[in-house]
Amino acid sequence: MKCYREEEAVDYCIVGVGSAGAVLLQRLARAGFKVVGLEAGPFWDTERDWVSDEAGSHQLYWTDLRITGGSDPIALGENNSGRGVGGGSVHWAAFVPRLHPSDFRTYTEDGVGCDWPISYKDLKPYYELIEREMPAAGPAWFTWGDPHGYPYGPHPMGGVGDTLVRGCTKLGIRVCAGGPVAILSGSRADRPHCIYRGFCIQGCKVGAKQSTLISHVPDAIAHGAEIRDRSMVARIHLGPNRRVNAVTYFDRDGREHVQRARAIIVCGYAIETPRLLFNSACPGFEQGLANSSGLLGHYLMVQAGNVVAGRFPDLVRLYKAPPAHAMTEEFYETDPKRDFARGFAVQTVGPLPIAFAKQMAKAKGAWGWGLREVMMDYNHWSTLGVLGEILPAYDNKIELAEEKDDFGLPVAHVTFSLHENDHKMIRFAVKKVEEILLAAGAKEVVEEQRYAHLVGAARMGTRPENSIVDGFCRTHDIANLFICDGSVFPTQGSANPGLTIQALAARTADYLNQQGEAIFTSSHVSREKPPVRRDLSPPVTFGSGVPRV
């Protein structure tokens, strides 16, 4: 791997090599820029570090100290925060539905949330591109949102998917089988197909599931990018003329370093990105770097992720398949017959025994011998998840806490509360999932309240007064500082955010390539849309897929 000297100023320093950071790193390196990626977690060796064991995979998550509060506090760690090269894509379930066109215009269409500064049409070519780079497996025709098909054929169904399809079919609800999911249904190049063991969110030691660690990082390194793992960025430096020029970071031994750069892209995700900008406060930006609007940290969002479990007389074996392999978006859009705006999706969930035990402890209050009895019944349960759109709210936010981490940096204080529309949506969604499981033949249903997928807190928008970044992820305040990750989402829809994050990163990379030297030398902000650079995709992107019969 290329190693730049510390005193050498690189073109781009990328903070966080996860879902967005790795895609940017790969494309900018291929285009010939000098790029360094700084990642707080380790550079995983999938053969040495990953195991097919639930308890042994917990090091994949960001479990450092964070303070939570509000009337409905968020649980942080296993379900929403990744650590290490590849970031959250290492432990995601890999569901990859697109956002709907309406998600970019919720204020105009439904009078809630806010509109994005870009439209679905702006992102569509990048959805298509990333779906090939992953690649995504799914049906030949996905009927919701902007109807489309997938480059790889769908996966065979598991027991949990069978219950979703059976219940929906009896109720007349349209349902999708076998994806969309970024897991290989057929081998491609040096990656084998899925072997259906159910260890997707433990890192997929096999390599059938996409993470940017295996899909984009190797190509980035082959084209001259450097990745420094176990490097925790402490602050961003603001130089003359309101331009950033370096970052300070701590290496694995706690030694302090400075990396100079002509432009900086922050990809730390919904909590660490605003935390870094707050910790980079300086004269002229006393409330946090690029925070002239005062909105940094506000409008943090999670999706409702309630899990409803049903017990069936026959064996289900919920671990036998990718957890993500069937879904319905029939309730995604606003329905004037309901008493709330926006909607939700219903997806398969396939918890392994430890996760299932936690769910049963919360849902049934099971403990001791009672929990042991439930666990002996594990193979008779099916679990379906709500993925519901919680609306952005100003009072859901990230601030700096008084507590500090091992480097002496203030940690994040996360405040979150549900509002009236959120409560109504969740109640309706849980009841609908219960109906589906009962229609499928379940004899008992129980619910675990939970959240999924953090986004927001550094939202994009049209003006400096209402947002942190513009439609190309460039901060309004500082011309050579960009933010590209889930934190820039103004709203979130009811789709898993991973695909959209990677698509935004590919679009941002095309913008940076189009602008060239101007990013480093000019304060002029161009709004010109870039051409789609398919030539920057990793190798074998346009190889053959799975034949469809």
Coordinates of C-alpha atoms in Angstrom, one line a residue:
M1 CA 0.0 0.0 0.0
K2 CA 1.2 3.5 -0.8
C3 CA 2.5 5.4 2.2
Y4 CA 2.6 9.2 2.1
R5 CA 5.1 11.1 4.2
E6 CA 3.5 12.9 7.1
E7 CA 4.8 16.3 6.0
E8 CA 3.4 15.8 2.5
A9 CA 0.1 17.5 1.7
V10 CA -2.2 15.0 0.0
D11 CA -5.1 16.1 -2.3
Y12 CA -7.9 14.6 -0.2
C13 CA -7.9 13.4 3.4
I14 CA -11.0 11.3 4.1
V15 CA -12.1 10.9 7.7
G16 CA -13.8 7.5 8.1
V17 CA -13.4 4.6 5.6
G18 CA -16.9 3.1 5.8
S19 CA -19.8 3.0 3.4
A20 CA -19.2 6.4 1.8
G21 CA -15.6 7.0 2.7
A22 CA -14.4 3.8 0.9
V23 CA -16.4 4.6 -2.3
L24 CA -14.9 8.1 -2.4
L25 CA -11.4 6.8 -1.7
Q26 CA -11.7 4.3 -4.5
R27 CA -13.0 6.7 -7.1
L28 CA -10.6 9.6 -6.2
A29 CA -7.6 7.3 -6.3
R30 CA -8.6 5.8 -9.6
A31 CA -8.9 9.4 -11.0
G32 CA -5.3 10.0 -10.0
F33 CA -5.6 12.1 -6.8
K34 CA -3.4 11.6 -3.8
V35 CA -5.8 10.3 -1.1
V36 CA -5.4 9.2 2.5
G37 CA -8.2 7.6 4.5
L38 CA -8.1 7.8 8.3
E39 CA -10.2 5.2 10.1
A40 CA -10.7 5.0 13.9
G41 CA -11.1 1.2 13.8
P42 CA -9.0 -1.7 12.6
F43 CA -8.3 -2.9 9.1
W44 CA -10.0 -6.2 9.2
D45 CA -8.4 -9.4 8.1
T46 CA -11.5 -11.4 7.2
E47 CA -9.7 -14.7 7.6
R48 CA -8.0 -13.9 10.9
D49 CA -10.4 -11.5 12.7
W50 CA -13.9 -12.7 11.7
V51 CA -15.6 -15.7 13.2
S52 CA -18.9 -17.5 12.6
D53 CA -20.0 -16.7 16.2
E54 CA -22.4 -14.1 17.5
A55 CA -20.5 -13.2 20.7
G56 CA -17.1 -13.1 18.9
S57 CA -18.3 -10.5 16.4
H58 CA -19.0 -7.7 18.8
Q59 CA -15.8 -5.9 18.0
L60 CA -17.4 -4.8 14.7
Y61 CA -19.5 -2.2 16.5
W62 CA -18.7 1.3 17.8
T63 CA -19.2 0.7 21.5
D64 CA -17.2 3.6 22.9
L65 CA -18.8 5.8 25.5
R66 CA -21.8 7.9 24.4
I67 CA -24.4 9.6 26.5
T68 CA -28.0 9.2 25.6
G69 CA -31.2 11.0 26.8
G70 CA -34.6 12.3 25.8
S71 CA -38.0 10.7 26.4
D72 CA -37.3 7.8 24.0
P73 CA -33.5 7.3 24.1
I74 CA -31.7 5.4 21.3
A75 CA -29.7 2.3 22.1
L76 CA -26.3 2.7 20.3
G77 CA -23.8 0.1 19.2
E78 CA -24.7 -3.2 17.6
N79 CA -27.5 -2.0 15.4
N80 CA -26.4 1.3 14.1
S81 CA -22.7 2.0 14.5
G82 CA -19.8 0.3 12.7
R83 CA -16.1 0.5 13.5
G84 CA -13.2 -0.4 11.3
V85 CA -12.5 -0.3 7.5
G86 CA -15.8 -0.9 5.8
G87 CA -17.7 0.7 8.7
G88 CA -21.3 -0.1 9.0
S89 CA -21.3 -2.0 5.7
V90 CA -19.4 -4.8 7.5
H91 CA -22.2 -5.7 9.8
W92 CA -25.3 -4.5 7.9
A93 CA -27.9 -7.0 6.8
A94 CA -27.5 -5.6 3.3
F95 CA -31.1 -4.8 2.4
V96 CA -30.7 -2.3 -0.5
P97 CA -34.0 -0.8 -1.5
R98 CA -33.9 2.7 -3.1
L99 CA -35.5 5.7 -1.7
H100 CA -38.8 6.6 -3.5
P101 CA -39.1 9.8 -5.6
S102 CA -41.5 11.1 -2.9
D103 CA -38.8 10.9 -0.2
F104 CA -37.0 13.8 -1.8
R105 CA -40.1 16.0 -1.7
T106 CA -41.9 15.2 1.6
Y107 CA -42.7 18.8 2.4
T108 CA -44.0 19.6 -1.0
E109 CA -46.1 16.4 -1.3
D110 CA -47.1 15.8 2.3
G111 CA -46.4 19.0 4.3
V112 CA -44.0 17.3 6.7
G113 CA -40.2 17.1 7.0
C114 CA -38.4 19.0 4.2
D115 CA -37.4 18.7 0.6
W116 CA -33.9 17.6 -0.5
P117 CA -31.9 19.9 -2.7
I118 CA -31.6 17.1 -5.2
S119 CA -34.2 14.9 -6.8
Y120 CA -34.6 11.1 -7.3
K121 CA -33.6 11.7 -10.9
D122 CA -30.2 13.1 -9.8
L123 CA -29.4 10.0 -7.8
K124 CA -31.0 7.4 -10.1
P125 CA -27.9 6.8 -12.3
Y126 CA -25.8 6.2 -9.2
Y127 CA -28.4 3.8 -7.7
E128 CA -28.0 1.8 -10.9
L129 CA -24.2 2.0 -10.8
I130 CA -23.8 1.0 -7.2
E131 CA -26.3 -1.8 -7.5
R132 CA -24.0 -3.3 -10.1
E133 CA -20.8 -2.6 -8.1
M134 CA -22.2 -4.4 -5.0
P135 CA -23.9 -6.3 -6.8
A136 CA -27.5 -6.3 -5.7
A137 CA -29.7 -9.5 -6.0
G138 CA -33.4 -9.2 -6.3
P139 CA -36.5 -9.6 -8.4
A140 CA -36.6 -8.8 -12.1
W141 CA -39.3 -6.2 -11.3
F142 CA -39.5 -4.3 -8.1
T143 CA -42.8 -2.6 -8.2
W144 CA -42.6 0.2 -5.6
G145 CA -41.2 3.7 -5.9
D146 CA -39.6 4.0 -9.3
P147 CA -40.1 0.4 -10.6
H148 CA -36.9 -1.3 -11.7
G149 CA -35.1 -4.7 -11.7
Y150 CA -31.8 -6.0 -10.3
P151 CA -28.6 -7.2 -12.0
Y152 CA -28.5 -10.5 -10.0
G153 CA -31.4 -13.0 -9.6
P154 CA -33.2 -13.3 -6.3
H155 CA -32.2 -15.6 -3.5
P156 CA -34.1 -18.7 -2.6
M157 CA -36.6 -18.2 0.2
G158 CA -35.9 -19.1 3.9
G159 CA -38.5 -19.9 6.5
V160 CA -39.0 -16.4 7.7
G161 CA -39.5 -15.1 4.1
D162 CA -42.1 -17.9 3.6
T163 CA -44.1 -16.6 6.5
L164 CA -44.0 -13.1 5.2
V165 CA -45.1 -14.2 1.7
R166 CA -47.8 -16.5 3.0
G167 CA -49.3 -13.9 5.4
C168 CA -49.2 -11.1 2.8
T169 CA -50.7 -13.3 0.1
K170 CA -53.7 -14.2 2.3
L171 CA -54.3 -10.5 3.1
G172 CA -53.9 -9.4 -0.5
I173 CA -50.7 -7.4 0.2
R174 CA -48.1 -7.3 -2.6
V175 CA -44.8 -8.7 -1.4
C176 CA -41.3 -9.1 -2.9
A177 CA -39.3 -12.4 -2.5
G178 CA -35.5 -12.9 -2.7
G179 CA -34.2 -9.4 -2.2
P180 CA -33.2 -6.7 -2.9
V181 CA -30.1 -7.5 -1.0
A182 CA -26.3 -6.9 -1.6
I183 CA -25.5 -10.6 -1.2
L184 CA -24.3 -12.7 -4.1
S185 CA -26.9 -15.2 -5.3
G186 CA -24.2 -16.5 -7.7
S187 CA -20.4 -16.4 -7.6
R188 CA -18.6 -13.4 -9.3
A189 CA -14.9 -13.1 -9.9
D190 CA -13.1 -14.2 -6.6
R191 CA -16.3 -13.8 -4.5
P192 CA -18.3 -17.0 -3.8
H193 CA -22.1 -17.1 -3.6
C194 CA -24.0 -17.1 -0.4
I195 CA -24.1 -20.4 1.5
Y196 CA -27.1 -19.4 3.6
R197 CA -25.7 -19.9 7.1
G198 CA -27.3 -16.7 8.5
F199 CA -24.1 -14.9 9.7
C200 CA -24.6 -11.8 7.5
I201 CA -24.5 -9.2 10.3
Q202 CA -21.4 -10.9 11.9
G203 CA -19.3 -9.8 8.9
C204 CA -19.9 -12.6 6.4
K205 CA -16.6 -14.4 6.6
V206 CA -17.4 -16.1 3.3
G207 CA -17.3 -12.8 1.4
A208 CA -20.7 -13.2 -0.4
K209 CA -22.2 -10.2 1.3
Q210 CA -21.0 -6.8 0.0
S211 CA -19.1 -4.5 2.3
T212 CA -17.0 -1.7 0.9
L213 CA -14.0 -3.5 2.6
I214 CA -14.2 -6.1 -0.1
S215 CA -15.9 -4.3 -3.0
H216 CA -14.1 -0.9 -3.1
V217 CA -11.1 -0.8 -0.7
P218 CA -8.9 -3.3 -2.7
D219 CA -9.3 -1.2 -5.9
A220 CA -8.6 2.0 -3.9
I221 CA -5.3 0.6 -2.6
A222 CA -4.4 -0.8 -6.1
H223 CA -4.7 2.7 -7.4
G224 CA -2.5 4.5 -4.8
A225 CA -4.8 5.3 -1.9
E226 CA -3.4 4.9 1.6
I227 CA -5.5 3.8 4.6
R228 CA -4.3 4.4 8.1
D229 CA -6.3 2.3 10.5
R230 CA -6.7 2.8 14.3
S231 CA -6.3 6.5 13.6
M232 CA -8.8 8.7 15.6
V233 CA -9.2 12.2 14.1
A234 CA -9.4 14.8 16.9
R235 CA -9.9 18.0 15.0
I236 CA -9.9 19.7 11.6
H237 CA -7.6 22.8 11.1
L238 CA -8.9 25.9 9.6
G239 CA -6.3 27.9 7.7
P240 CA -6.2 31.3 6.0
N241 CA -9.1 32.4 3.7
R242 CA -11.6 30.1 5.4
R243 CA -10.1 26.9 4.0
V244 CA -9.3 23.8 5.9
N245 CA -5.7 22.5 5.5
A246 CA -5.0 19.6 7.9
V247 CA -6.3 17.2 10.6
T248 CA -4.9 16.2 13.9
Y249 CA -5.2 12.5 14.7
F250 CA -4.1 9.9 17.3
D251 CA -2.5 6.7 16.1
R252 CA -3.0 3.2 17.7
D253 CA -0.3 4.0 20.4
G254 CA -1.9 7.4 21.3
R255 CA 0.7 9.4 19.5
E256 CA -0.5 12.7 18.0
H257 CA 0.0 13.4 14.2
V258 CA -1.0 16.0 11.7
Q259 CA -1.9 15.1 8.2
R260 CA -2.0 18.1 5.7
A261 CA -4.5 18.0 2.9
R262 CA -5.8 20.4 0.1
A263 CA -9.4 19.3 0.9
I264 CA -11.0 17.2 3.6
I265 CA -14.1 14.9 3.4
V266 CA -15.7 13.9 6.6
C267 CA -17.4 10.5 6.5
G268 CA -17.8 9.7 10.2
Y269 CA -21.6 9.1 10.0
A270 CA -24.4 10.6 12.0
I271 CA -22.8 10.8 15.4
E272 CA -19.1 11.1 14.9
T273 CA -19.3 13.6 12.0
P274 CA -21.1 16.3 14.1
R275 CA -18.9 15.4 17.1
L276 CA -15.7 16.0 15.1
L277 CA -17.0 19.3 13.7
F278 CA -18.0 20.4 17.3
N279 CA -14.6 19.5 18.6
S280 CA -13.0 21.5 15.7
A281 CA -14.6 24.8 16.9
C282 CA -12.2 27.7 16.4
P283 CA -12.3 31.5 16.1
G284 CA -14.9 32.4 13.5
F285 CA -16.7 29.0 14.1
E286 CA -17.1 29.0 17.9
Q287 CA -20.2 26.8 17.8
G288 CA -18.5 24.1 15.6
L289 CA -16.8 24.1 12.2
A290 CA -19.1 24.8 9.2
N291 CA -22.0 25.6 11.7
S292 CA -22.9 29.2 10.8
S293 CA -26.5 28.0 10.6
G294 CA -26.5 26.7 14.2
L295 CA -28.2 23.5 12.9
L296 CA -25.2 21.1 13.2
G297 CA -26.2 18.2 15.4
H298 CA -30.0 18.9 15.0
Y299 CA -32.5 16.8 13.1
L300 CA -30.9 13.5 14.0
M301 CA -33.1 10.6 12.9
V302 CA -33.5 6.9 13.4
Q303 CA -36.0 4.6 11.7
A304 CA -38.6 2.7 13.7
G305 CA -37.3 -0.8 13.8
N306 CA -39.9 -2.7 16.0
V307 CA -39.6 -6.5 15.6
V308 CA -42.7 -8.6 15.8
A309 CA -42.1 -12.3 16.4
G310 CA -44.7 -15.1 15.8
R311 CA -44.6 -18.7 17.0
F312 CA -45.6 -21.4 14.5
P313 CA -46.5 -25.0 15.1
D314 CA -44.1 -26.1 12.3
L315 CA -40.4 -25.6 12.2
V316 CA -39.3 -22.2 10.7
R317 CA -35.5 -22.3 11.3
L318 CA -35.2 -18.5 11.1
Y319 CA -31.3 -18.7 10.8
K320 CA -31.4 -20.6 7.5
A321 CA -31.1 -17.7 4.9
P322 CA -29.9 -14.2 4.9
P323 CA -31.8 -12.2 7.5
A324 CA -32.7 -9.8 4.6
H325 CA -34.5 -11.7 1.8
A326 CA -38.2 -10.6 1.6
M327 CA -40.1 -7.4 2.1
T328 CA -43.1 -5.3 1.3
E329 CA -43.3 -1.5 0.7
E330 CA -47.1 -1.5 0.3
F331 CA -47.4 0.9 3.2
Y332 CA -44.5 3.2 2.3
E333 CA -46.3 6.3 1.0
T334 CA -48.7 8.6 2.8
D335 CA -52.3 7.3 2.8
P336 CA -55.0 9.9 3.5
K337 CA -57.1 7.1 5.1
R338 CA -54.6 6.9 7.9
D339 CA -54.1 9.4 10.7
F340 CA -50.4 9.9 10.1
A341 CA -48.0 11.1 7.3
R342 CA -45.5 8.9 5.5
G343 CA -45.3 5.2 6.2
F344 CA -43.2 2.1 6.6
A345 CA -41.9 -1.1 5.1
V346 CA -42.1 -4.7 6.5
Q347 CA -38.9 -6.8 6.2
T348 CA -37.6 -10.2 7.2
V349 CA -35.4 -10.3 10.2
G350 CA -33.4 -13.5 11.1
P351 CA -31.8 -13.1 14.6
L352 CA -29.3 -15.7 15.7
P353 CA -29.8 -17.2 19.2
I354 CA -28.2 -14.4 21.3
A355 CA -30.1 -11.6 19.5
F356 CA -33.3 -13.7 19.7
A357 CA -32.8 -14.2 23.4
K358 CA -32.5 -10.4 24.0
Q359 CA -35.7 -9.9 21.9
M360 CA -37.6 -12.5 24.0
A361 CA -36.3 -11.0 27.2
K362 CA -37.7 -7.7 26.2
A363 CA -40.9 -8.8 24.4
K364 CA -42.0 -11.5 26.8
G365 CA -40.1 -10.6 30.0
A366 CA -38.6 -14.0 29.8
W367 CA -35.7 -14.8 32.2
G368 CA -34.1 -17.7 33.9
W369 CA -35.9 -21.0 33.3
G370 CA -38.6 -19.2 31.3
L371 CA -36.1 -17.8 28.9
R372 CA -34.5 -21.2 28.6
E373 CA -37.9 -22.7 27.6
V374 CA -38.3 -20.0 25.0
M375 CA -34.9 -20.7 23.6
M376 CA -35.6 -24.4 23.3
D377 CA -38.4 -23.3 21.0
Y378 CA -36.2 -21.1 18.8
N379 CA -36.7 -23.0 15.6
H380 CA -40.5 -22.4 15.7
W381 CA -40.3 -18.6 15.6
S382 CA -40.4 -16.2 12.7
T383 CA -39.5 -12.5 13.1
L384 CA -40.6 -9.6 10.9
G385 CA -39.4 -6.0 11.2
V386 CA -41.0 -2.7 10.8
L387 CA -38.9 -0.1 9.0
G388 CA -40.8 3.1 9.6
E389 CA -40.1 6.7 8.7
I390 CA -39.6 8.8 11.8
L391 CA -39.8 12.5 10.8
P392 CA -37.0 14.9 11.4
A393 CA -37.4 17.0 14.5
Y394 CA -35.2 19.9 15.7
D395 CA -35.1 18.7 19.3
N396 CA -33.5 15.4 18.3
K397 CA -29.9 16.2 18.4
I398 CA -26.2 15.6 19.2
E399 CA -24.2 17.8 21.4
L400 CA -20.9 17.5 23.2
A401 CA -21.1 15.9 26.7
E402 CA -18.9 16.8 29.7
E403 CA -17.5 13.2 29.7
K404 CA -14.4 12.5 27.6
D405 CA -12.9 9.6 25.8
D406 CA -9.4 8.0 26.0
F407 CA -7.9 10.8 23.9
G408 CA -9.4 13.5 26.1
L409 CA -12.1 14.4 23.5
P410 CA -15.6 15.2 24.6
V411 CA -18.0 12.4 23.7
A412 CA -21.4 12.8 22.0
H413 CA -24.6 13.4 24.0
V414 CA -27.5 12.1 22.0
T415 CA -31.1 13.3 22.8
F416 CA -34.0 11.6 21.1
S417 CA -37.8 11.7 21.5
L418 CA -40.7 10.4 19.4
H419 CA -43.4 12.8 18.4
E420 CA -47.2 12.3 17.7
N421 CA -46.9 11.3 14.0
D422 CA -44.1 8.8 14.9
H423 CA -46.2 7.2 17.7
K424 CA -49.3 6.8 15.3
M425 CA -47.2 5.3 12.5
I426 CA -45.5 2.8 14.8
R427 CA -48.8 1.6 16.4
F428 CA -50.3 1.1 13.0
A429 CA -47.2 -0.7 11.6
V430 CA -46.9 -3.1 14.5
K431 CA -50.6 -4.0 14.3
K432 CA -50.2 -4.6 10.5
V433 CA -47.2 -6.9 11.0
E434 CA -49.1 -8.8 13.7
E435 CA -52.0 -9.3 11.2
I436 CA -49.5 -10.7 8.6
L437 CA -48.0 -13.2 11.0
L438 CA -51.4 -14.4 12.3
A439 CA -52.6 -14.7 8.7
A440 CA -49.5 -16.9 8.0
G441 CA -50.5 -19.2 10.8
A442 CA -48.7 -17.9 13.9
K443 CA -50.4 -19.0 17.2
E444 CA -48.7 -16.3 19.3
V445 CA -47.2 -12.9 18.5
V446 CA -45.0 -10.6 20.6
E447 CA -43.3 -7.3 19.9
E448 CA -39.9 -5.8 20.8
Q449 CA -39.7 -2.0 20.6
R450 CA -36.5 -0.9 18.9
Y451 CA -34.9 1.5 16.4
A452 CA -32.8 1.1 13.3
H453 CA -30.4 3.2 11.2
L454 CA -29.1 6.5 12.4
V455 CA -29.1 9.4 9.8
G456 CA -29.2 13.2 9.9
A457 CA -27.5 15.8 12.1
A458 CA -25.6 17.6 9.3
R459 CA -28.4 17.9 6.8
M460 CA -28.1 19.0 3.1
G461 CA -30.2 21.9 1.8
T462 CA -30.4 24.8 -0.6
R463 CA -29.1 27.6 1.6
P464 CA -26.6 28.2 4.5
E465 CA -29.5 29.3 6.7
N466 CA -31.3 26.0 6.6
S467 CA -28.5 23.4 6.3
I468 CA -24.9 22.4 6.7
V469 CA -24.0 21.1 3.1
D470 CA -25.4 21.7 -0.4
G471 CA -26.6 19.1 -2.9
F472 CA -23.0 18.0 -3.7
C473 CA -22.2 17.5 0.0
R474 CA -20.0 20.6 0.1
T475 CA -20.3 22.7 3.3
H476 CA -21.9 26.1 2.8
D477 CA -19.3 27.8 5.0
I478 CA -16.0 26.3 3.8
A479 CA -15.3 25.7 0.1
N480 CA -12.9 22.7 0.5
L481 CA -14.6 20.9 3.3
F482 CA -17.2 18.2 2.4
I483 CA -19.4 15.9 4.5
C484 CA -20.5 12.7 2.8
D485 CA -22.3 10.0 4.9
G486 CA -25.8 9.4 6.3
S487 CA -25.6 12.6 8.4
V488 CA -26.5 14.7 5.4
F489 CA -29.9 13.1 4.9
P490 CA -32.7 15.7 5.4
T491 CA -35.3 13.0 5.6
Q492 CA -35.0 9.2 5.6
G493 CA -37.9 7.4 4.0
S494 CA -38.6 3.8 4.9
A495 CA -35.7 2.3 3.0
N496 CA -32.5 1.0 4.5
P497 CA -29.9 3.9 4.0
G498 CA -26.8 1.9 2.9
L499 CA -27.4 2.0 -0.9
T500 CA -28.3 5.7 -0.8
I501 CA -25.1 6.5 1.2
Q502 CA -22.9 4.7 -1.3
A503 CA -24.8 6.3 -4.3
L504 CA -24.3 9.8 -2.8
A505 CA -20.6 9.1 -2.4
A506 CA -20.3 8.1 -6.0
R507 CA -22.1 11.2 -7.1
T508 CA -19.9 13.4 -4.9
A509 CA -16.8 11.8 -6.3
D510 CA -18.0 12.6 -9.8
Y511 CA -18.5 16.2 -8.8
L512 CA -15.0 16.4 -7.3
N513 CA -13.5 14.9 -10.4
Q514 CA -15.3 17.3 -12.6
Q515 CA -14.2 20.3 -10.6
G516 CA -10.6 19.2 -10.5
E517 CA -8.1 21.8 -9.2
A518 CA -10.9 24.3 -8.6
I519 CA -11.7 22.5 -5.4
F520 CA -8.3 23.3 -4.0
T521 CA -7.8 26.8 -5.3
S522 CA -11.2 28.5 -5.8
S523 CA -14.0 29.6 -3.5
H524 CA -16.4 29.7 -6.5
V525 CA -19.2 27.1 -5.9
S526 CA -20.2 25.4 -9.1
R527 CA -23.7 23.9 -9.4
E528 CA -23.0 22.1 -12.6
K529 CA -24.1 18.5 -12.6
P530 CA -21.2 16.1 -13.3
P531 CA -21.3 13.4 -16.0
V532 CA -21.6 9.8 -14.6
R533 CA -18.2 8.2 -14.5
R534 CA -18.8 4.5 -15.1
D535 CA -15.1 4.1 -16.0
L536 CA -14.3 4.7 -12.3
S537 CA -16.1 1.5 -11.1
P538 CA -14.1 -1.3 -9.6
P539 CA -13.2 -4.3 -11.9
V540 CA -15.9 -6.8 -12.9
T541 CA -18.7 -4.3 -12.2
F542 CA -20.2 -5.0 -15.6
G543 CA -19.6 -8.8 -15.6
S544 CA -22.3 -11.3 -16.0
G545 CA -25.0 -11.8 -13.5
V546 CA -27.2 -14.8 -12.6
P547 CA -29.2 -16.0 -15.6
R548 CA -32.9 -15.6 -15.2
V549 CA -35.3 -18.3 -16.3

